[in-house]
Amino acid sequence: MVTTNTEIAYNSKIEGEVIVSRMDSVINWIRTNSMWPMPMGLACCAIELMGTASSRFDIARFGAEVMRFSPRQSDCMIVAGTVTYKMASAVRRIYDQMAEPKWVIAMGACASSGGMYRSYATLQGVDRIVPVDVYISGCPPRPEALLDALMKLQAKVRLERSATNLRRA
Amino acid sequence: MSATVDVLAVLKEKFPSATPRPSLDLPAVNLPVGDVPAALKFLRDEQGFDFLVDLTAIDWAEGVAPRFTVVYHLLSTVRHDYIRVATDCPSDESPAVASVVSLWAGANWHEREVYDMFGITFTGHPDLRRILMWDGYPYFPLRKEFPLAGIDTPLPDAEIMAETGARVIAAPMAGGPFVAAPGEINLTEAEPRAKDESWNERRAKPDA
């Protein structure tokens, strides 16, 4: 292809300070890169969650370093650990208090399925009380697995019809 | 050990109802339920057993009489010696023993846990509520007739149950219990898993 344009990137002088895009991709771009987690640390998985947030693995590279202990300010609940029936009500209540849009990562075997705790006291998978977007295997999962889940969630969010959903809501 | 033998002898002298209890490790003694508070107070104040290490119970299974035994482990920080005191609950239907919270404040949560798990009431306890399971849970999980998987009951929070439709279910055992393989170098192989994976929630257990 022959062209006289030698610009290979956005040039405000030529484009006139205007970028043309789709609402969906703009909204999703904002959402994916500042996904603030609600750290629902209930057991040993929470230690790996802390490791993921620290400098060696640095979840900040994916825009999710701002752990919010207020559900009002968080976008993504990371259920890290064993959910007992006694705790299940609190988990659901905190999920209900999060503002839309919101997502859930079930981190580790216990949160995903009850894990090895097949007992009278343990909720057999957090998806029985909240809708889960990404499950992570492992007992506990390594920080890389959590980062991978976060990237998978971001890929999922990028495909959402956000503008349409906004109009509908 | 000589000091401990003395304790048992002294205790026997003071409380003639005390009988020796077979034990492989600590010196142990059986006492009737009525003598327990006085005997523990005697051990604490006059024999130096100042620390209540553990307070727990045994369910000897349905049909066995007496069914419930409450066990106290005492440590003397002065003479560096242990003693175990056990007492059978007189009633199998509504087992009850006297609380020792007035002797050791630390007995408070131990007694709540024993009440929670075995349904043994401690008379005179200042705040006898469940401590692990939620208030209103209808069963006592460590009793012998209670299955490990649990029994179908409503969630503790009725509002959440109405919202989600979730209940406390009998956990699917699916070849469990779920155990990790110790000493396994391959961590994937060492993940906790059922011993028998020939059946699961969707595929019924084959007839033996």
Tab-separated table of C-alpha atoms in Angstrom:
chain	number	residue	atom	x	y	z
A	1	MET	CA	0.000	0.000	0.000
A	2	VAL	CA	1.334	3.397	-0.989
A	3	THR	CA	0.384	6.383	1.167
A	4	THR	CA	1.666	9.849	1.718
A	5	ASN	CA	0.908	9.681	5.414
A	6	THR	CA	4.069	9.053	7.369
A	7	GLU	CA	2.380	9.245	10.756
A	8	ILE	CA	2.234	5.892	12.431
A	9	ALA	CA	0.392	6.905	15.591
A	10	TYR	CA	-2.183	9.375	16.836
A	11	ASN	CA	-1.153	12.891	15.905
A	12	SER	CA	-3.338	15.583	17.434
A	13	LYS	CA	-2.389	18.143	14.746
A	14	ILE	CA	-3.733	15.934	11.978
A	15	GLU	CA	-6.634	14.331	13.865
A	16	GLY	CA	-7.764	17.650	15.329
A	17	GLU	CA	-7.867	16.443	18.967
A	18	VAL	CA	-10.503	13.876	18.080
A	19	ILE	CA	-10.357	10.128	18.504
A	20	VAL	CA	-13.072	8.031	16.971
A	21	SER	CA	-13.980	4.899	18.823
A	22	ARG	CA	-16.928	2.901	20.088
A	23	MET	CA	-18.563	3.598	23.452
A	24	ASP	CA	-18.269	-0.061	24.339
A	25	SER	CA	-14.524	-0.171	23.882
A	26	VAL	CA	-13.955	3.130	25.709
A	27	ILE	CA	-16.051	2.074	28.701
A	28	ASN	CA	-14.528	-1.400	28.767
A	29	TRP	CA	-11.025	0.041	28.444
A	30	ILE	CA	-11.654	2.151	31.551
A	31	ARG	CA	-13.202	-0.726	33.459
A	32	THR	CA	-10.577	-3.340	32.669
A	33	ASN	CA	-7.642	-1.198	33.684
A	34	SER	CA	-8.902	0.004	37.040
A	35	MET	CA	-10.609	-3.027	38.471
A	36	TRP	CA	-10.429	-2.457	42.223
A	37	PRO	CA	-10.675	-5.703	44.183
A	38	MET	CA	-12.728	-6.363	47.286
A	39	PRO	CA	-10.339	-8.732	49.122
A	40	MET	CA	-12.597	-11.362	50.681
A	41	GLY	CA	-9.700	-13.078	52.451
A	42	LEU	CA	-11.091	-15.970	54.467
A	43	ALA	CA	-8.255	-18.494	54.648
A	44	CYS	CA	-4.758	-19.292	53.406
A	45	CYS	CA	-5.571	-18.143	49.824
A	46	ALA	CA	-5.583	-14.633	51.256
A	47	ILE	CA	-1.848	-15.005	51.907
A	48	GLU	CA	-1.321	-15.656	48.197
A	49	LEU	CA	-3.587	-12.702	47.442
A	50	MET	CA	-1.310	-10.531	49.584
A	51	GLY	CA	1.708	-11.959	47.784
A	52	THR	CA	0.094	-11.090	44.455
A	53	ALA	CA	-0.396	-7.522	45.602
A	54	SER	CA	3.203	-7.177	46.761
A	55	SER	CA	6.205	-6.103	44.732
A	56	ARG	CA	7.341	-9.491	43.428
A	57	PHE	CA	4.138	-10.187	41.495
A	58	ASP	CA	2.698	-6.662	41.566
A	59	ILE	CA	-0.965	-6.798	40.645
A	60	ALA	CA	-0.644	-3.048	40.027
A	61	ARG	CA	0.667	-3.921	36.550
A	62	PHE	CA	-2.930	-4.873	35.738
A	63	GLY	CA	-4.570	-1.911	37.439
A	64	ALA	CA	-5.997	-3.921	40.313
A	65	GLU	CA	-3.733	-2.901	43.152
A	66	VAL	CA	-6.236	-0.739	45.006
A	67	MET	CA	-7.678	-3.201	47.508
A	68	ARG	CA	-10.837	-1.587	48.799
A	69	PHE	CA	-12.207	-2.721	52.121
A	70	SER	CA	-15.391	-0.845	51.419
A	71	PRO	CA	-17.694	-2.705	49.032
A	72	ARG	CA	-18.980	0.667	47.753
A	73	GLN	CA	-15.610	1.399	46.152
A	74	SER	CA	-14.746	-1.987	44.699
A	75	ASP	CA	-15.489	-3.655	41.375
A	76	CYS	CA	-14.277	-7.213	41.721
A	77	MET	CA	-14.719	-9.427	44.756
A	78	ILE	CA	-11.870	-11.930	45.125
A	79	VAL	CA	-13.209	-14.710	47.363
A	80	ALA	CA	-9.928	-16.082	48.700
A	81	GLY	CA	-10.531	-18.961	51.058
A	82	THR	CA	-12.978	-21.301	52.703
A	83	VAL	CA	-16.505	-19.917	52.974
A	84	THR	CA	-18.341	-21.344	55.962
A	85	TYR	CA	-22.112	-21.244	56.126
A	86	LYS	CA	-21.801	-18.798	59.009
A	87	MET	CA	-19.730	-16.471	56.809
A	88	ALA	CA	-21.811	-17.011	53.656
A	89	SER	CA	-24.438	-14.462	54.672
A	90	ALA	CA	-21.757	-11.811	55.177
A	91	VAL	CA	-20.161	-12.603	51.795
A	92	ARG	CA	-23.517	-12.242	50.036
A	93	ARG	CA	-24.352	-9.038	51.902
A	94	ILE	CA	-21.014	-7.474	50.947
A	95	TYR	CA	-21.570	-8.549	47.342
A	96	ASP	CA	-25.003	-6.903	47.416
A	97	GLN	CA	-23.431	-3.682	48.713
A	98	MET	CA	-20.993	-3.457	45.792
A	99	ALA	CA	-22.013	-1.034	43.069
A	100	GLU	CA	-22.682	-2.290	39.550
A	101	PRO	CA	-20.867	-3.324	37.438
A	102	LYS	CA	-19.304	-5.973	39.635
A	103	TRP	CA	-17.509	-9.256	39.148
A	104	VAL	CA	-16.448	-12.187	41.322
A	105	ILE	CA	-13.310	-14.317	41.223
A	106	ALA	CA	-13.500	-17.606	43.159
A	107	MET	CA	-9.883	-18.114	44.192
A	108	GLY	CA	-8.817	-21.638	45.034
A	109	ALA	CA	-10.458	-24.997	45.578
A	110	CYS	CA	-12.466	-24.010	48.664
A	111	ALA	CA	-14.130	-20.952	47.169
A	112	SER	CA	-14.771	-22.791	43.891
A	113	SER	CA	-16.243	-26.014	45.229
A	114	GLY	CA	-15.765	-26.349	48.979
A	115	GLY	CA	-12.455	-28.023	48.230
A	116	MET	CA	-11.418	-30.672	50.669
A	117	TYR	CA	-13.906	-29.401	53.247
A	118	ARG	CA	-16.819	-31.725	52.510
A	119	SER	CA	-18.315	-31.014	55.896
A	120	TYR	CA	-21.381	-29.745	57.706
A	121	ALA	CA	-19.861	-26.282	58.188
A	122	THR	CA	-18.546	-25.356	54.719
A	123	LEU	CA	-20.421	-23.809	51.797
A	124	GLN	CA	-19.846	-26.133	48.837
A	125	GLY	CA	-18.732	-23.467	46.388
A	126	VAL	CA	-19.309	-19.730	46.614
A	127	ASP	CA	-21.260	-19.880	43.343
A	128	ARG	CA	-24.199	-21.131	45.404
A	129	ILE	CA	-24.678	-17.609	46.797
A	130	VAL	CA	-22.973	-15.205	44.344
A	131	PRO	CA	-22.471	-15.362	40.531
A	132	VAL	CA	-18.829	-16.236	39.807
A	133	ASP	CA	-17.019	-15.007	36.673
A	134	VAL	CA	-13.667	-16.772	36.972
A	135	TYR	CA	-12.677	-19.850	38.970
A	136	ILE	CA	-9.050	-20.533	39.930
A	137	SER	CA	-7.874	-24.039	40.723
A	138	GLY	CA	-5.193	-24.744	43.284
A	139	CYS	CA	-4.835	-25.146	47.000
A	140	PRO	CA	-3.793	-22.405	47.297
A	141	PRO	CA	-3.242	-21.080	43.742
A	142	ARG	CA	0.058	-19.411	42.972
A	143	PRO	CA	0.037	-15.634	42.437
A	144	GLU	CA	0.545	-16.199	38.709
A	145	ALA	CA	-2.757	-18.086	38.646
A	146	LEU	CA	-4.529	-15.136	40.232
A	147	LEU	CA	-2.947	-12.772	37.705
A	148	ASP	CA	-4.057	-15.125	34.945
A	149	ALA	CA	-7.606	-15.091	36.326
A	150	LEU	CA	-7.544	-11.315	36.454
A	151	MET	CA	-6.429	-11.196	32.808
A	152	LYS	CA	-9.179	-13.638	31.862
A	153	LEU	CA	-11.699	-11.449	33.657
A	154	GLN	CA	-10.357	-8.417	31.807
A	155	ALA	CA	-10.732	-10.267	28.513
A	156	LYS	CA	-14.310	-11.071	29.483
A	157	VAL	CA	-15.062	-7.460	30.400
A	158	ARG	CA	-13.615	-6.232	27.080
A	159	LEU	CA	-16.320	-8.195	25.246
A	160	GLU	CA	-19.199	-6.799	27.290
A	161	ARG	CA	-21.855	-4.667	25.553
A	162	SER	CA	-21.403	-1.944	28.167
A	163	ALA	CA	-23.103	0.921	26.295
A	164	THR	CA	-26.121	-1.222	25.448
A	165	ASN	CA	-26.312	-2.398	29.032
A	166	LEU	CA	-26.105	1.179	30.266
A	167	ARG	CA	-29.002	2.218	28.022
A	168	ARG	CA	-31.023	-0.737	29.203
A	169	ALA	CA	-30.299	0.002	32.881
B	1	MET	CA	6.510	-38.983	88.433
B	2	SER	CA	6.676	-39.398	92.197
B	3	ALA	CA	5.214	-35.957	92.742
B	4	THR	CA	2.287	-36.874	90.499
B	5	VAL	CA	1.576	-40.088	92.330
B	6	ASP	CA	1.413	-38.007	95.457
B	7	VAL	CA	-1.206	-35.771	93.844
B	8	LEU	CA	-3.380	-38.743	93.006
B	9	ALA	CA	-3.008	-40.079	96.532
B	10	VAL	CA	-3.778	-36.692	98.074
B	11	LEU	CA	-6.756	-36.279	95.798
B	12	LYS	CA	-8.000	-39.748	96.696
B	13	GLU	CA	-7.669	-38.903	100.361
B	14	LYS	CA	-9.551	-35.644	99.996
B	15	PHE	CA	-12.190	-37.052	97.612
B	16	PRO	CA	-12.754	-40.757	98.365
B	17	SER	CA	-15.076	-41.012	95.349
B	18	ALA	CA	-12.114	-40.518	92.966
B	19	THR	CA	-11.134	-43.609	90.977
B	20	PRO	CA	-7.970	-44.102	88.919
B	21	ARG	CA	-8.463	-43.695	85.174
B	22	PRO	CA	-6.436	-45.796	82.712
B	23	SER	CA	-4.005	-43.527	80.904
B	24	LEU	CA	-1.012	-43.981	78.631
B	25	ASP	CA	0.502	-40.568	79.238
B	26	LEU	CA	-0.695	-38.185	81.922
B	27	PRO	CA	-1.830	-39.222	85.386
B	28	ALA	CA	-5.593	-39.349	85.234
B	29	VAL	CA	-8.504	-39.648	87.583
B	30	ASN	CA	-12.264	-40.182	87.312
B	31	LEU	CA	-14.543	-38.149	89.519
B	32	PRO	CA	-18.307	-38.094	89.991
B	33	VAL	CA	-19.869	-34.990	88.476
B	34	GLY	CA	-20.787	-33.453	91.840
B	35	ASP	CA	-17.185	-33.437	93.117
B	36	VAL	CA	-15.600	-31.849	90.035
B	37	PRO	CA	-15.783	-28.125	90.942
B	38	ALA	CA	-14.495	-28.751	94.466
B	39	ALA	CA	-11.749	-31.093	93.239
B	40	LEU	CA	-10.585	-28.677	90.530
B	41	LYS	CA	-10.568	-25.831	93.052
B	42	PHE	CA	-8.536	-28.057	95.401
B	43	LEU	CA	-6.076	-28.900	92.623
B	44	ARG	CA	-5.750	-25.257	91.625
B	45	ASP	CA	-5.427	-23.677	95.048
B	46	GLU	CA	-3.652	-26.331	97.085
B	47	GLN	CA	-1.795	-28.478	94.568
B	48	GLY	CA	-0.525	-25.757	92.226
B	49	PHE	CA	-2.386	-26.840	89.066
B	50	ASP	CA	-2.990	-23.254	88.065
B	51	PHE	CA	-3.483	-23.577	84.313
B	52	LEU	CA	-6.460	-25.151	82.525
B	53	VAL	CA	-4.847	-26.454	79.342
B	54	ASP	CA	-7.918	-27.972	77.754
B	55	LEU	CA	-11.527	-28.695	78.427
B	56	THR	CA	-13.225	-31.102	76.062
B	57	ALA	CA	-15.697	-33.960	75.926
B	58	ILE	CA	-16.162	-37.481	74.592
B	59	ASP	CA	-19.300	-38.957	73.059
B	60	TRP	CA	-19.187	-42.711	73.639
B	61	ALA	CA	-22.011	-43.202	71.064
B	62	GLU	CA	-25.743	-43.682	71.359
B	63	GLY	CA	-26.901	-46.462	73.632
B	64	VAL	CA	-23.769	-46.391	75.764
B	65	ALA	CA	-24.357	-45.327	79.362
B	66	PRO	CA	-22.947	-43.039	80.473
B	67	ARG	CA	-22.785	-41.486	77.053
B	68	PHE	CA	-20.897	-38.221	77.637
B	69	THR	CA	-17.617	-37.656	79.468
B	70	VAL	CA	-16.169	-34.207	80.116
B	71	VAL	CA	-12.374	-34.066	80.352
B	72	TYR	CA	-10.196	-31.403	81.988
B	73	HIS	CA	-6.442	-31.153	81.402
B	74	LEU	CA	-4.584	-29.193	84.054
B	75	LEU	CA	-0.968	-28.027	84.084
B	76	SER	CA	1.004	-26.888	87.069
B	77	THR	CA	3.382	-24.125	86.081
B	78	VAL	CA	4.985	-24.525	89.519
B	79	ARG	CA	5.757	-28.250	89.532
B	80	HIS	CA	5.679	-28.692	85.744
B	81	ASP	CA	3.227	-31.531	85.794
B	82	TYR	CA	-0.031	-32.422	84.130
B	83	ILE	CA	-3.148	-34.083	85.435
B	84	ARG	CA	-6.276	-35.213	83.611
B	85	VAL	CA	-9.656	-35.158	85.337
B	86	ALA	CA	-12.644	-36.855	83.724
B	87	THR	CA	-16.262	-36.966	84.751
B	88	ASP	CA	-19.239	-38.807	83.309
B	89	CYS	CA	-22.405	-36.797	82.703
B	90	PRO	CA	-25.235	-38.406	84.659
B	91	SER	CA	-27.926	-37.749	82.025
B	92	ASP	CA	-27.597	-38.980	78.437
B	93	GLU	CA	-30.617	-36.969	77.245
B	94	SER	CA	-29.719	-33.569	78.706
B	95	PRO	CA	-26.093	-33.857	79.868
B	96	ALA	CA	-24.981	-31.111	82.225
B	97	VAL	CA	-21.973	-30.374	84.411
B	98	ALA	CA	-21.064	-27.394	86.559
B	99	SER	CA	-19.180	-24.573	84.863
B	100	VAL	CA	-15.602	-23.833	85.958
B	101	VAL	CA	-15.503	-20.307	84.523
B	102	SER	CA	-15.319	-19.026	88.099
B	103	LEU	CA	-12.046	-20.974	88.531
B	104	TRP	CA	-10.454	-20.223	85.128
B	105	ALA	CA	-11.795	-17.411	82.956
B	106	GLY	CA	-10.309	-19.263	79.985
B	107	ALA	CA	-12.839	-22.038	80.460
B	108	ASN	CA	-15.497	-19.737	79.033
B	109	TRP	CA	-14.915	-20.387	75.338
B	110	HIS	CA	-13.925	-24.020	75.894
B	111	GLU	CA	-17.272	-24.670	77.540
B	112	ARG	CA	-19.080	-22.821	74.776
B	113	GLU	CA	-17.339	-25.007	72.209
B	114	VAL	CA	-18.204	-28.207	74.060
B	115	TYR	CA	-21.795	-26.998	74.312
B	116	ASP	CA	-21.795	-26.158	70.597
B	117	MET	CA	-20.341	-29.468	69.436
B	118	PHE	CA	-21.782	-31.944	71.981
B	119	GLY	CA	-24.816	-30.211	73.500
B	120	ILE	CA	-23.498	-30.515	77.041
B	121	THR	CA	-24.785	-27.618	79.144
B	122	PHE	CA	-22.563	-26.008	81.769
B	123	THR	CA	-24.655	-24.818	84.685
B	124	GLY	CA	-23.566	-21.449	85.993
B	125	HIS	CA	-21.858	-20.429	82.725
B	126	PRO	CA	-22.184	-16.633	82.294
B	127	ASP	CA	-22.835	-16.694	78.532
B	128	LEU	CA	-23.564	-20.173	77.187
B	129	ARG	CA	-24.064	-19.548	73.445
B	130	ARG	CA	-22.828	-21.441	70.432
B	131	ILE	CA	-19.338	-20.338	69.418
B	132	LEU	CA	-18.571	-22.032	66.061
B	133	MET	CA	-21.945	-22.818	64.523
B	134	TRP	CA	-24.560	-20.073	64.314
B	135	ASP	CA	-27.296	-19.433	66.858
B	136	GLY	CA	-30.333	-21.538	66.064
B	137	TYR	CA	-28.422	-24.409	64.419
B	138	PRO	CA	-30.500	-27.446	65.382
B	139	TYR	CA	-27.773	-30.115	65.731
B	140	PHE	CA	-24.618	-30.866	67.702
B	141	PRO	CA	-22.059	-31.784	65.030
B	142	LEU	CA	-19.532	-33.821	67.039
B	143	ARG	CA	-22.122	-36.245	68.400
B	144	LYS	CA	-21.596	-39.721	67.035
B	145	GLU	CA	-24.932	-39.938	65.221
B	146	PHE	CA	-24.274	-36.708	63.273
B	147	PRO	CA	-22.867	-37.385	59.776
B	148	LEU	CA	-19.674	-35.587	58.721
B	149	ALA	CA	-21.373	-34.327	55.558
B	150	GLY	CA	-24.021	-32.560	57.614
B	151	ILE	CA	-27.804	-32.437	57.469
B	152	ASP	CA	-29.994	-30.288	55.206
B	153	THR	CA	-31.032	-27.159	57.150
B	154	PRO	CA	-31.941	-23.549	56.271
B	155	LEU	CA	-29.173	-20.958	55.910
B	156	PRO	CA	-28.555	-18.888	59.068
B	157	ASP	CA	-29.851	-15.791	57.266
B	158	ALA	CA	-33.429	-16.190	55.984
B	159	GLU	CA	-33.155	-13.117	53.748
B	160	ILE	CA	-30.055	-14.454	51.977
B	161	MET	CA	-31.722	-17.857	51.629
B	162	ALA	CA	-34.768	-16.274	49.976
B	163	GLU	CA	-32.519	-14.228	47.663
B	164	THR	CA	-30.196	-17.026	46.570
B	165	GLY	CA	-32.240	-20.172	47.104
B	166	ALA	CA	-29.186	-21.725	48.791
B	167	ARG	CA	-29.501	-24.055	51.784
B	168	VAL	CA	-27.128	-25.801	54.130
B	169	ILE	CA	-26.826	-29.097	52.272
B	170	ALA	CA	-25.360	-32.451	53.125
B	171	ALA	CA	-21.943	-32.083	51.501
B	172	PRO	CA	-21.443	-34.393	48.505
B	173	MET	CA	-18.783	-36.827	49.653
B	174	ALA	CA	-18.135	-38.163	46.122
B	175	GLY	CA	-15.474	-40.667	46.999
B	176	GLY	CA	-14.105	-38.523	49.825
B	177	PRO	CA	-12.878	-37.664	52.349
B	178	PHE	CA	-10.625	-35.370	50.347
B	179	VAL	CA	-6.990	-35.783	51.259
B	180	ALA	CA	-3.665	-34.541	49.965
B	181	ALA	CA	-0.961	-37.056	49.037
B	182	PRO	CA	1.916	-36.471	51.475
B	183	GLY	CA	5.489	-36.692	50.272
B	184	GLU	CA	4.469	-36.214	46.658
B	185	ILE	CA	7.070	-34.308	44.645
B	186	ASN	CA	4.664	-33.591	41.786
B	187	LEU	CA	2.435	-30.900	43.260
B	188	THR	CA	-0.363	-31.569	40.780
B	189	GLU	CA	-0.546	-35.136	42.026
B	190	ALA	CA	-0.415	-33.956	45.636
B	191	GLU	CA	-3.543	-31.760	45.362
B	192	PRO	CA	-6.300	-32.825	47.770
B	193	ARG	CA	-8.613	-35.236	45.997
B	194	ALA	CA	-11.012	-38.066	46.661
B	195	LYS	CA	-9.501	-41.479	47.234
B	196	ASP	CA	-12.124	-43.101	45.004
B	197	GLU	CA	-12.811	-41.054	41.875
B	198	SER	CA	-14.981	-43.673	40.169
B	199	TRP	CA	-18.089	-41.764	41.301
B	200	ASN	CA	-19.066	-38.154	41.836
B	201	GLU	CA	-22.060	-35.829	42.128
B	202	ARG	CA	-23.342	-36.667	38.643
B	203	ARG	CA	-22.308	-40.316	38.421
B	204	ALA	CA	-23.768	-42.534	41.156
B	205	LYS	CA	-21.583	-44.736	43.311
B	206	PRO	CA	-21.329	-48.215	41.807
B	207	ASP	CA	-22.783	-51.023	43.932
B	208	ALA	CA	-20.109	-52.783	45.893
